[in-house]
Amino acid sequence: MQCIARVPLSSQGSMTLISKNIKAFINGGEIFHVRSRLNVKETSILVGMKSDENNSVNWYILIKKFCNDEYLLRRVPFPPISGKDALIAAGNRVLVLGDSGFFYVEGGSYKKKVMSKTKAIHYDPITAVIDDKVYVFGGCSSEDALNYVEFLDLSTNEWETIPYLSKTES
């Protein structure tokens, strides 16, 4: 299976025709875990599509077909998220900030890894990544939604709060 995991994603569709075991390995998502362990890197675009039926998000990678200039979407295993969750792209990770906590999904393995909790519950958060830090703007209620800011240092996994500057102090 390590040999198959090293084959470019664009060629794996035709490899599913070889045998049922190979098809199950590729379509079942285990291939992403093996590729991650082998440190196989390949540039791809992650696409999330929201379903109208049950409000869930399905995730795909956009890959170029092997022999021509056509592209296809290939479903990838991704932990369930809510439509209200804030998504943040940081390198090869997708960070998810939501009601269920804060976690990230690493590209390649698509495994969920829980991160340290924020210091506050954020009302309709706005997020940004600057210099390996994830800034989260938004307070506990609509009144202080933009007055509360904290950031997560991705290298230490520690949260810090930025002091609030009132109008009288500015």
XYZ file of C-alpha atoms in Angstrom, residues 69-134:
66
model
C -5.989 19.703 -18.539
C -9.228 18.625 -16.878
C -9.845 18.776 -13.148
C -11.932 16.690 -10.807
C -13.161 16.843 -7.235
C -12.227 13.967 -4.966
C -13.961 13.629 -1.613
C -11.708 13.582 1.433
C -12.464 12.502 4.999
C -13.015 15.652 7.059
C -14.498 15.922 10.555
C -18.041 17.326 10.632
C -18.365 21.059 11.188
C -21.268 23.434 11.656
C -22.237 26.031 9.089
C -21.588 28.685 11.773
C -17.982 27.638 12.445
C -15.203 30.028 11.468
C -12.664 28.441 9.108
C -9.093 29.687 8.967
C -6.483 28.542 6.443
C -2.973 28.512 7.921
C -0.316 26.738 5.876
C -1.345 23.129 5.358
C -3.949 23.300 8.123
C -7.590 24.312 8.272
C -8.421 25.669 11.709
C -12.027 25.438 12.879
C -13.377 27.731 15.598
C -16.916 26.930 16.618
C -19.412 25.984 19.272
C -17.759 22.598 19.690
C -14.348 24.108 20.476
C -11.204 24.820 18.503
C -9.442 22.237 16.385
C -7.497 21.933 13.183
C -7.370 19.484 10.342
C -3.986 18.864 8.808
C -3.778 18.618 5.036
C -2.600 15.222 3.902
C -3.911 13.152 6.801
C -7.216 15.024 7.316
C -7.130 14.059 10.991
C -8.788 16.271 13.586
C -6.425 17.628 16.242
C -7.912 19.503 19.193
C -6.256 22.781 20.172
C -6.379 24.730 23.416
C -9.680 26.427 24.166
C -10.248 30.125 23.702
C -10.563 32.254 26.823
C -14.076 33.349 25.828
C -16.984 32.199 23.725
C -16.982 34.413 20.655
C -20.116 35.976 19.218
C -19.958 35.811 15.414
C -16.123 35.797 15.335
C -13.929 37.380 12.700
C -10.546 35.712 12.264
C -7.194 36.506 10.671
C -3.791 34.816 10.513
C -0.729 37.058 10.806
C 2.826 35.852 11.510
C 1.823 32.367 12.738
C -0.805 33.810 15.081
C -4.572 33.380 14.745
